[in-house]
């Protein structure tokens, strides 16, 4: 078999794997959007969040002064810190920097979460359903990073690294879900529709 035929065969397999993963992801998102199981809880949570007397703070949390939601801006702190900690875990540089970055990332979660919940409270059902799964993924990420920080502070850096990898995985899933919510909000449909 010639080199061109091998390259074509390899590209076809990669494209097929990518298409399969994309189809799986979009099908999963569609199922989440159509599932009404969590709707009663979503309605209660949304009403509860909207009823909190925040006054002008609500506009600030929703990003009105910026002209766009502030949540995507605020998530840069925890994501950036946690990604940097993962890089420093790979590069031998001591344990203090990744531990500090993990802690700062955890500290940055609260403002991002509050802004995210403020946005989420006004989403239509399909987006609110995916948004709830996004929030659950974030809770998992925070739990992993809390376990990572605890292990690191106890001198168990290997365990801390492993918890951090779990957290980074949860953050990646959460980011993909959050991106979907933002995209649906912007255009109201899947790219394929």
PDB file of C-alpha atoms in Angstrom, residues 53-175:
ATOM      1  CA  UNK A  53     -33.684  40.870  46.662  1.00  0.00           C
ATOM      2  CA  UNK A  54     -30.454  41.863  44.953  1.00  0.00           C
ATOM      3  CA  UNK A  55     -31.527  45.192  43.468  1.00  0.00           C
ATOM      4  CA  UNK A  56     -28.840  46.641  41.193  1.00  0.00           C
ATOM      5  CA  UNK A  57     -26.422  43.867  42.171  1.00  0.00           C
ATOM      6  CA  UNK A  58     -28.460  41.513  39.961  1.00  0.00           C
ATOM      7  CA  UNK A  59     -27.652  43.718  36.919  1.00  0.00           C
ATOM      8  CA  UNK A  60     -23.971  43.633  37.911  1.00  0.00           C
ATOM      9  CA  UNK A  61     -24.049  39.833  38.305  1.00  0.00           C
ATOM     10  CA  UNK A  62     -25.763  39.496  34.927  1.00  0.00           C
ATOM     11  CA  UNK A  63     -23.090  41.722  33.317  1.00  0.00           C
ATOM     12  CA  UNK A  64     -25.329  44.593  32.265  1.00  0.00           C
ATOM     13  CA  UNK A  65     -22.523  47.191  32.602  1.00  0.00           C
ATOM     14  CA  UNK A  66     -20.380  45.057  30.265  1.00  0.00           C
ATOM     15  CA  UNK A  67     -23.131  44.448  27.733  1.00  0.00           C
ATOM     16  CA  UNK A  68     -22.755  40.665  28.121  1.00  0.00           C
ATOM     17  CA  UNK A  69     -22.864  38.067  30.909  1.00  0.00           C
ATOM     18  CA  UNK A  70     -20.102  38.388  33.497  1.00  0.00           C
ATOM     19  CA  UNK A  71     -20.064  34.668  34.366  1.00  0.00           C
ATOM     20  CA  UNK A  72     -17.757  33.721  31.440  1.00  0.00           C
ATOM     21  CA  UNK A  73     -15.332  36.428  32.575  1.00  0.00           C
ATOM     22  CA  UNK A  74     -15.330  35.260  36.197  1.00  0.00           C
ATOM     23  CA  UNK A  75     -14.772  31.580  35.403  1.00  0.00           C
ATOM     24  CA  UNK A  76     -11.377  32.499  33.969  1.00  0.00           C
ATOM     25  CA  UNK A  77      -9.937  32.709  37.505  1.00  0.00           C
ATOM     26  CA  UNK A  78     -10.648  29.143  38.662  1.00  0.00           C
ATOM     27  CA  UNK A  79     -10.108  27.587  35.228  1.00  0.00           C
ATOM     28  CA  UNK A  80      -6.862  29.476  34.668  1.00  0.00           C
ATOM     29  CA  UNK A  81      -5.546  28.636  38.125  1.00  0.00           C
ATOM     30  CA  UNK A  82      -6.465  24.970  37.872  1.00  0.00           C
ATOM     31  CA  UNK A  83      -5.027  24.569  34.384  1.00  0.00           C
ATOM     32  CA  UNK A  84      -1.825  26.302  35.515  1.00  0.00           C
ATOM     33  CA  UNK A  85      -1.638  24.010  38.548  1.00  0.00           C
ATOM     34  CA  UNK A  86      -1.938  20.995  36.227  1.00  0.00           C
ATOM     35  CA  UNK A  87       0.930  22.304  34.085  1.00  0.00           C
ATOM     36  CA  UNK A  88       3.074  22.869  37.183  1.00  0.00           C
ATOM     37  CA  UNK A  89       2.215  19.358  38.391  1.00  0.00           C
ATOM     38  CA  UNK A  90       3.789  18.020  35.200  1.00  0.00           C
ATOM     39  CA  UNK A  91       6.833  20.313  35.249  1.00  0.00           C
ATOM     40  CA  UNK A  92       9.000  19.734  38.321  1.00  0.00           C
ATOM     41  CA  UNK A  93       8.797  23.080  40.131  1.00  0.00           C
ATOM     42  CA  UNK A  94       8.005  22.164  43.707  1.00  0.00           C
ATOM     43  CA  UNK A  95       4.624  21.796  45.366  1.00  0.00           C
ATOM     44  CA  UNK A  96       3.931  25.283  46.670  1.00  0.00           C
ATOM     45  CA  UNK A  97       2.843  26.888  43.368  1.00  0.00           C
ATOM     46  CA  UNK A  98       0.292  24.218  42.324  1.00  0.00           C
ATOM     47  CA  UNK A  99      -1.115  24.190  45.866  1.00  0.00           C
ATOM     48  CA  UNK A 100      -1.478  27.980  45.845  1.00  0.00           C
ATOM     49  CA  UNK A 101      -3.094  27.943  42.395  1.00  0.00           C
ATOM     50  CA  UNK A 102      -5.530  25.228  43.483  1.00  0.00           C
ATOM     51  CA  UNK A 103      -6.533  27.327  46.517  1.00  0.00           C
ATOM     52  CA  UNK A 104      -6.906  30.542  44.487  1.00  0.00           C
ATOM     53  CA  UNK A 105      -9.007  28.658  41.944  1.00  0.00           C
ATOM     54  CA  UNK A 106     -11.301  27.453  44.717  1.00  0.00           C
ATOM     55  CA  UNK A 107     -11.573  31.015  46.052  1.00  0.00           C
ATOM     56  CA  UNK A 108     -12.613  32.226  42.599  1.00  0.00           C
ATOM     57  CA  UNK A 109     -15.489  29.752  42.341  1.00  0.00           C
ATOM     58  CA  UNK A 110     -18.002  31.658  44.484  1.00  0.00           C
ATOM     59  CA  UNK A 111     -18.228  34.853  42.383  1.00  0.00           C
ATOM     60  CA  UNK A 112     -18.404  32.818  39.172  1.00  0.00           C
ATOM     61  CA  UNK A 113     -21.099  30.539  40.619  1.00  0.00           C
ATOM     62  CA  UNK A 114     -23.226  33.423  41.892  1.00  0.00           C
ATOM     63  CA  UNK A 115     -23.084  35.129  38.486  1.00  0.00           C
ATOM     64  CA  UNK A 116     -23.846  31.829  36.766  1.00  0.00           C
ATOM     65  CA  UNK A 117     -26.898  31.178  38.938  1.00  0.00           C
ATOM     66  CA  UNK A 118     -28.124  34.730  38.276  1.00  0.00           C
ATOM     67  CA  UNK A 119     -27.935  34.063  34.522  1.00  0.00           C
ATOM     68  CA  UNK A 120     -29.404  30.569  34.832  1.00  0.00           C
ATOM     69  CA  UNK A 121     -32.491  31.765  36.730  1.00  0.00           C
ATOM     70  CA  UNK A 122     -33.868  33.375  33.553  1.00  0.00           C
ATOM     71  CA  UNK A 123     -33.063  30.621  31.044  1.00  0.00           C
ATOM     72  CA  UNK A 124     -35.787  28.813  29.108  1.00  0.00           C
ATOM     73  CA  UNK A 125     -36.376  25.142  30.009  1.00  0.00           C
ATOM     74  CA  UNK A 126     -34.049  23.502  27.444  1.00  0.00           C
ATOM     75  CA  UNK A 127     -31.096  25.662  28.437  1.00  0.00           C
ATOM     76  CA  UNK A 128     -31.933  25.471  32.136  1.00  0.00           C
ATOM     77  CA  UNK A 129     -31.783  21.668  31.949  1.00  0.00           C
ATOM     78  CA  UNK A 130     -28.306  21.690  30.405  1.00  0.00           C
ATOM     79  CA  UNK A 131     -27.346  24.506  32.783  1.00  0.00           C
ATOM     80  CA  UNK A 132     -28.286  22.352  35.756  1.00  0.00           C
ATOM     81  CA  UNK A 133     -26.030  19.544  34.504  1.00  0.00           C
ATOM     82  CA  UNK A 134     -23.324  22.225  33.993  1.00  0.00           C
ATOM     83  CA  UNK A 135     -23.760  23.239  37.651  1.00  0.00           C
ATOM     84  CA  UNK A 136     -23.577  19.620  38.834  1.00  0.00           C
ATOM     85  CA  UNK A 137     -20.342  19.186  36.846  1.00  0.00           C
ATOM     86  CA  UNK A 138     -18.991  22.302  38.558  1.00  0.00           C
ATOM     87  CA  UNK A 139     -19.896  20.896  41.972  1.00  0.00           C
ATOM     88  CA  UNK A 140     -17.962  17.747  41.053  1.00  0.00           C
ATOM     89  CA  UNK A 141     -14.980  19.876  39.966  1.00  0.00           C
ATOM     90  CA  UNK A 142     -15.027  21.832  43.234  1.00  0.00           C
ATOM     91  CA  UNK A 143     -15.211  18.574  45.211  1.00  0.00           C
ATOM     92  CA  UNK A 144     -12.228  17.158  43.293  1.00  0.00           C
ATOM     93  CA  UNK A 145     -10.201  20.339  43.780  1.00  0.00           C
ATOM     94  CA  UNK A 146     -11.112  20.531  47.466  1.00  0.00           C
ATOM     95  CA  UNK A 147      -9.859  16.952  47.854  1.00  0.00           C
ATOM     96  CA  UNK A 148      -6.748  17.916  45.861  1.00  0.00           C
ATOM     97  CA  UNK A 149      -6.023  20.907  48.084  1.00  0.00           C
ATOM     98  CA  UNK A 150      -6.594  18.848  51.226  1.00  0.00           C
ATOM     99  CA  UNK A 151      -4.200  16.135  50.011  1.00  0.00           C
ATOM    100  CA  UNK A 152      -1.583  18.698  49.001  1.00  0.00           C
ATOM    101  CA  UNK A 153      -1.767  20.490  52.350  1.00  0.00           C
ATOM    102  CA  UNK A 154      -1.277  17.125  54.072  1.00  0.00           C
ATOM    103  CA  UNK A 155       1.873  16.502  52.041  1.00  0.00           C
ATOM    104  CA  UNK A 156       0.298  13.931  49.735  1.00  0.00           C
ATOM    105  CA  UNK A 157       1.228  15.542  46.439  1.00  0.00           C
ATOM    106  CA  UNK A 158       0.639  12.453  44.274  1.00  0.00           C
ATOM    107  CA  UNK A 159      -2.879  12.085  45.628  1.00  0.00           C
ATOM    108  CA  UNK A 160      -3.378  15.829  45.151  1.00  0.00           C
ATOM    109  CA  UNK A 161      -2.314  15.535  41.513  1.00  0.00           C
ATOM    110  CA  UNK A 162      -4.742  12.678  40.895  1.00  0.00           C
ATOM    111  CA  UNK A 163      -7.655  14.589  42.444  1.00  0.00           C
ATOM    112  CA  UNK A 164      -6.635  17.575  40.340  1.00  0.00           C
ATOM    113  CA  UNK A 165      -6.811  15.510  37.142  1.00  0.00           C
ATOM    114  CA  UNK A 166     -10.333  14.432  38.076  1.00  0.00           C
ATOM    115  CA  UNK A 167     -11.199  18.074  38.699  1.00  0.00           C
ATOM    116  CA  UNK A 168      -9.757  19.168  35.369  1.00  0.00           C
ATOM    117  CA  UNK A 169     -11.839  16.497  33.627  1.00  0.00           C
ATOM    118  CA  UNK A 170     -15.002  17.745  35.366  1.00  0.00           C
ATOM    119  CA  UNK A 171     -14.091  21.335  34.403  1.00  0.00           C
ATOM    120  CA  UNK A 172     -13.703  20.291  30.757  1.00  0.00           C
ATOM    121  CA  UNK A 173     -17.126  18.631  30.725  1.00  0.00           C
ATOM    122  CA  UNK A 174     -18.640  21.603  32.525  1.00  0.00           C
ATOM    123  CA  UNK A 175     -17.055  24.030  30.071  1.00  0.00           C
TER     124      UNK A 175
END
